[in-house]
mmCIF file with all atom_site columns, C-alpha atoms in Angstrom:
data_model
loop_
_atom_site.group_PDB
_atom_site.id
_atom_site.type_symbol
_atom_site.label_atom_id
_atom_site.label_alt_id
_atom_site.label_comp_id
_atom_site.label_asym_id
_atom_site.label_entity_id
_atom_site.label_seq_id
_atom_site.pdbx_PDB_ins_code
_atom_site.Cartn_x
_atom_site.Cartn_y
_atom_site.Cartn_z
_atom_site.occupancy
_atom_site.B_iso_or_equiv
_atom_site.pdbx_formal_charge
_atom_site.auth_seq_id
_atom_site.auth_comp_id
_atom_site.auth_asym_id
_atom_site.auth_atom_id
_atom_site.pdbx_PDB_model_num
ATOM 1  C CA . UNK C 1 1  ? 12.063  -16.033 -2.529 1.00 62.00 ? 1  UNK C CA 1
ATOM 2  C CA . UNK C 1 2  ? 11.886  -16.218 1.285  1.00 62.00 ? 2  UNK C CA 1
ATOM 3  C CA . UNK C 1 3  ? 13.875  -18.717 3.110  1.00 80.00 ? 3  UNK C CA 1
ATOM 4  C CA . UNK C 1 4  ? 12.918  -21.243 5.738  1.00 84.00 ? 4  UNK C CA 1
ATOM 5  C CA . UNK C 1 5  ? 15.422  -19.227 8.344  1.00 88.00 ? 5  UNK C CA 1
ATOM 6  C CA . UNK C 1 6  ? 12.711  -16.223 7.606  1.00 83.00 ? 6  UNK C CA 1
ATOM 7  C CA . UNK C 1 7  ? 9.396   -17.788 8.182  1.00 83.00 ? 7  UNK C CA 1
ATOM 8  C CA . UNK C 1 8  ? 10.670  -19.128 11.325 1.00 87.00 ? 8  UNK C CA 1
ATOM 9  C CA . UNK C 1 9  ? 12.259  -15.677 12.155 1.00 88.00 ? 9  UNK C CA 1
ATOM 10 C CA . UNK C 1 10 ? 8.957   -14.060 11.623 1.00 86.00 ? 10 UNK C CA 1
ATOM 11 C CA . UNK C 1 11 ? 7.351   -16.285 13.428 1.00 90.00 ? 11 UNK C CA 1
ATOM 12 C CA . UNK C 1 12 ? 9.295   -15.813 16.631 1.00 93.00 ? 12 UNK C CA 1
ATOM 13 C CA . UNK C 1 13 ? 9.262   -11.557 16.087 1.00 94.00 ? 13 UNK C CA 1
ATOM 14 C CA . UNK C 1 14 ? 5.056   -12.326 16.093 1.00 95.00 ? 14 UNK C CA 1
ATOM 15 C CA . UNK C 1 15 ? 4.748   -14.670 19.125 1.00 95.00 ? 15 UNK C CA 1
ATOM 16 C CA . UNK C 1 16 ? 6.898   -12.201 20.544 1.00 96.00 ? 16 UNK C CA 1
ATOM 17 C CA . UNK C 1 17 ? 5.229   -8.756  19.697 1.00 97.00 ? 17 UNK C CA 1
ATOM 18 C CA . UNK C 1 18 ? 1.586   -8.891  18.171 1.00 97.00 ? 18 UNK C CA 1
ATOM 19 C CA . UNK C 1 19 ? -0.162  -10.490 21.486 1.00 97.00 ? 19 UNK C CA 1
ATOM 20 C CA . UNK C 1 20 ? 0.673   -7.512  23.929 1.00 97.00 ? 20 UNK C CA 1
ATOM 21 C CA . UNK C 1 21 ? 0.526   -4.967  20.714 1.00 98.00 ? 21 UNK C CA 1
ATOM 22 C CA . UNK C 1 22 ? -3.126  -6.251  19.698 1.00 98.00 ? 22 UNK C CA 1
ATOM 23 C CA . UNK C 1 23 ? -4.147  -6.584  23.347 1.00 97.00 ? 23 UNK C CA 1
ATOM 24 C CA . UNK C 1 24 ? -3.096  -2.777  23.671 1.00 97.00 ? 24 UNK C CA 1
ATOM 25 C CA . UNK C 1 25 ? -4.674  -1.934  20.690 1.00 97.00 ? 25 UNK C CA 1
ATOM 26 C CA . UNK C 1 26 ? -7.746  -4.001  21.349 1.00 97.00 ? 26 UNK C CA 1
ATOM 27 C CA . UNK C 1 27 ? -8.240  -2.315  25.183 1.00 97.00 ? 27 UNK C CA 1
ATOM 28 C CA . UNK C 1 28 ? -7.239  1.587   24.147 1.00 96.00 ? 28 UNK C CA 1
ATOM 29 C CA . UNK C 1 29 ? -10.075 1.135   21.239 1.00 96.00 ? 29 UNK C CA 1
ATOM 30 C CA . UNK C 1 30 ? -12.766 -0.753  23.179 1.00 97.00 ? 30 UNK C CA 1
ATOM 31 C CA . UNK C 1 31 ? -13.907 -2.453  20.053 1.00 96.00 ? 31 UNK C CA 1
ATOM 32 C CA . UNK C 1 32 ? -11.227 -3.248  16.680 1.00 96.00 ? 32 UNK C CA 1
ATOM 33 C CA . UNK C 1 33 ? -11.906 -4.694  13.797 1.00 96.00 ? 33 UNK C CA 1
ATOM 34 C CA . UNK C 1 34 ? -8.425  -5.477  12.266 1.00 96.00 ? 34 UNK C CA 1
ATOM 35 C CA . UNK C 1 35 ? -9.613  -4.592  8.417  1.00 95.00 ? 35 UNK C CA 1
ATOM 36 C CA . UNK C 1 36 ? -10.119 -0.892  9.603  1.00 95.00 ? 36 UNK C CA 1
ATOM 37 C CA . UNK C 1 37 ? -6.109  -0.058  9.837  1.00 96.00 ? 37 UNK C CA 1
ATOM 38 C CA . UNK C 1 38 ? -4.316  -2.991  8.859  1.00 96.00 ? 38 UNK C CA 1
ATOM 39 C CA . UNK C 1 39 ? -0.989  -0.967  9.499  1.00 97.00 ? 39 UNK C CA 1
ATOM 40 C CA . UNK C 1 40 ? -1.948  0.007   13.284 1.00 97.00 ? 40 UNK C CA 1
ATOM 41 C CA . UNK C 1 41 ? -2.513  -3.998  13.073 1.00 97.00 ? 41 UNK C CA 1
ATOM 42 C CA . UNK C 1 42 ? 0.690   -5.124  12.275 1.00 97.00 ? 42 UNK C CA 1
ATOM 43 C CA . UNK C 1 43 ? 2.429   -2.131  13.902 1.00 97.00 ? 43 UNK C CA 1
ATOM 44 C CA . UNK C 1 44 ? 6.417   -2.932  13.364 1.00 96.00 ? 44 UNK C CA 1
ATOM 45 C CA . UNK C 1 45 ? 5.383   -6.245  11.836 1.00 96.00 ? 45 UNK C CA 1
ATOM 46 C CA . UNK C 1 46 ? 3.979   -4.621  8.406  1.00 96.00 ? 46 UNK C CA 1
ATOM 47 C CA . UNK C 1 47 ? 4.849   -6.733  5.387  1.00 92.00 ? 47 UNK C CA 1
ATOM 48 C CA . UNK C 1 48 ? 6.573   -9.156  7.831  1.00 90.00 ? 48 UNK C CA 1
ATOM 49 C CA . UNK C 1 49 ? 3.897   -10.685 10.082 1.00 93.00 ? 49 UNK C CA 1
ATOM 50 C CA . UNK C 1 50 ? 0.783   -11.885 7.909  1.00 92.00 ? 50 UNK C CA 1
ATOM 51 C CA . UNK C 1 51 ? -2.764  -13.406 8.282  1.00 93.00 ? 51 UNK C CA 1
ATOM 52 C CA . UNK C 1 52 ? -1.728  -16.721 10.064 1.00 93.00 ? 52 UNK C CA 1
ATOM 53 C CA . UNK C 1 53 ? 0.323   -14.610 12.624 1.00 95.00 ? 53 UNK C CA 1
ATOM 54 C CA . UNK C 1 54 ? -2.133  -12.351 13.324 1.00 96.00 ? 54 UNK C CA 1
ATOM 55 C CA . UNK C 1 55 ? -4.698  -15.404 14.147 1.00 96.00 ? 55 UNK C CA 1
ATOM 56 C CA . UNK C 1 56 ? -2.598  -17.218 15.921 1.00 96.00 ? 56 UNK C CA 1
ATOM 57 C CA . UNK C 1 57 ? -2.088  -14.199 18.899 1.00 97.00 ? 57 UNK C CA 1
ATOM 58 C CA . UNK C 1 58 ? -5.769  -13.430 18.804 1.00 97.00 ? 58 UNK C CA 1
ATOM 59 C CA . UNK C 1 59 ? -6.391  -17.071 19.351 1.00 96.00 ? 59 UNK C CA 1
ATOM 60 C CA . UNK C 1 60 ? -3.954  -16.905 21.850 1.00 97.00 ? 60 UNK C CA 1
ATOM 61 C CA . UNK C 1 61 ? -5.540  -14.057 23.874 1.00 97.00 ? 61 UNK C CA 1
ATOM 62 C CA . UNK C 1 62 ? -9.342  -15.507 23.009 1.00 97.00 ? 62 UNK C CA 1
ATOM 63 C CA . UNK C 1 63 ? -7.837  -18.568 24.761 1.00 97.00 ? 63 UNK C CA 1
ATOM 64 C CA . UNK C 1 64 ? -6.641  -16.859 27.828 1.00 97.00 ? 64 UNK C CA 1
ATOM 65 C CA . UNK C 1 65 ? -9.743  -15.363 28.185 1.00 97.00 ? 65 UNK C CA 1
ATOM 66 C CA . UNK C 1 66 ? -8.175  -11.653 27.392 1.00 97.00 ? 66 UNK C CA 1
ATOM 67 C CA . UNK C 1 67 ? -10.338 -10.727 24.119 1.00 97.00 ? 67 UNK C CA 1
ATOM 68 C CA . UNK C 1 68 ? -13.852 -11.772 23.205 1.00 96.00 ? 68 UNK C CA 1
ATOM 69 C CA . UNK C 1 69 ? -15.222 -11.671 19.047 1.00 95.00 ? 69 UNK C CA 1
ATOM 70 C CA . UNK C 1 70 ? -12.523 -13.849 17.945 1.00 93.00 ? 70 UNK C CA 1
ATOM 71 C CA . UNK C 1 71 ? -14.326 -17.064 16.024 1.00 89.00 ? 71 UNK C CA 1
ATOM 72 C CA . UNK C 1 72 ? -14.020 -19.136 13.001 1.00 90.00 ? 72 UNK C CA 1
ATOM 73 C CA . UNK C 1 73 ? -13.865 -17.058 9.421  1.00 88.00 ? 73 UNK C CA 1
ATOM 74 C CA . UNK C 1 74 ? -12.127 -14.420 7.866  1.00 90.00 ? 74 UNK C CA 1
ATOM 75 C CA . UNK C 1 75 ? -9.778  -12.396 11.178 1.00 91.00 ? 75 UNK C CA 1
ATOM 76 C CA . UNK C 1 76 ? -9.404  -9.688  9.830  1.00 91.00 ? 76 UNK C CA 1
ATOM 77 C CA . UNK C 1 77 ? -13.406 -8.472  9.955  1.00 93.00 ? 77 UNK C CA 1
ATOM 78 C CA . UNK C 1 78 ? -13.942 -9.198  13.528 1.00 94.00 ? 78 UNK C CA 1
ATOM 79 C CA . UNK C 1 79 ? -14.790 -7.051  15.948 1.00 95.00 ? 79 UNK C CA 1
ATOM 80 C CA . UNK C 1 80 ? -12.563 -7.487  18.755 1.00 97.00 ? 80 UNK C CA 1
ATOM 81 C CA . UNK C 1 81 ? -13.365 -6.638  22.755 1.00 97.00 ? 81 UNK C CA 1
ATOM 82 C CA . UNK C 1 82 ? -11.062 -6.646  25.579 1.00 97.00 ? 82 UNK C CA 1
ATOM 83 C CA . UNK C 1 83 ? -13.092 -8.710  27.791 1.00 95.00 ? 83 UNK C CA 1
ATOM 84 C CA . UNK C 1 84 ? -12.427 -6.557  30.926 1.00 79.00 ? 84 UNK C CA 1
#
């Protein structure tokens, strides 16, 4: 079974890599829906990173007023836009 030392390992690679990989993503595609190639998604992070990673750097970039679509429900189904 994982250990604590993972999770928070994992969760420092994701701070660390899936906001300026999604916001790449997310502005080469115009509009992503996460669901549609959940390997592109996770890029490096596959079987790593999961569902609560991936939220927390699109609410990151929703925050900062980088990506609109992001909203409550299921992440993985939204369509995400670069907001530029």
């Amino acid at each position: 079974s994982p250990k604590p030392e993972d999770a928070v390992r994992a969760e420092a690679e994701a701070e660390a890599y899936l906001p300026d990989h999604l916001l790449g993503l997310i502005d080469e595609k115009r509009v992503f829906r996460p669901v549609e190639d959940i390997a592109l998604t996770y890029g490096r992070l596959l079987g790593r990173a999961g569902e609560k990673h991936l939220r927390a750097a699109l609410k990151g970039l929703h925050d900062e007023g980088r990506i609109e679509g992001f909203g409550p429900g299921t992440v993985r189904t939204k369509e995400l836009r670069p907001t530029a």
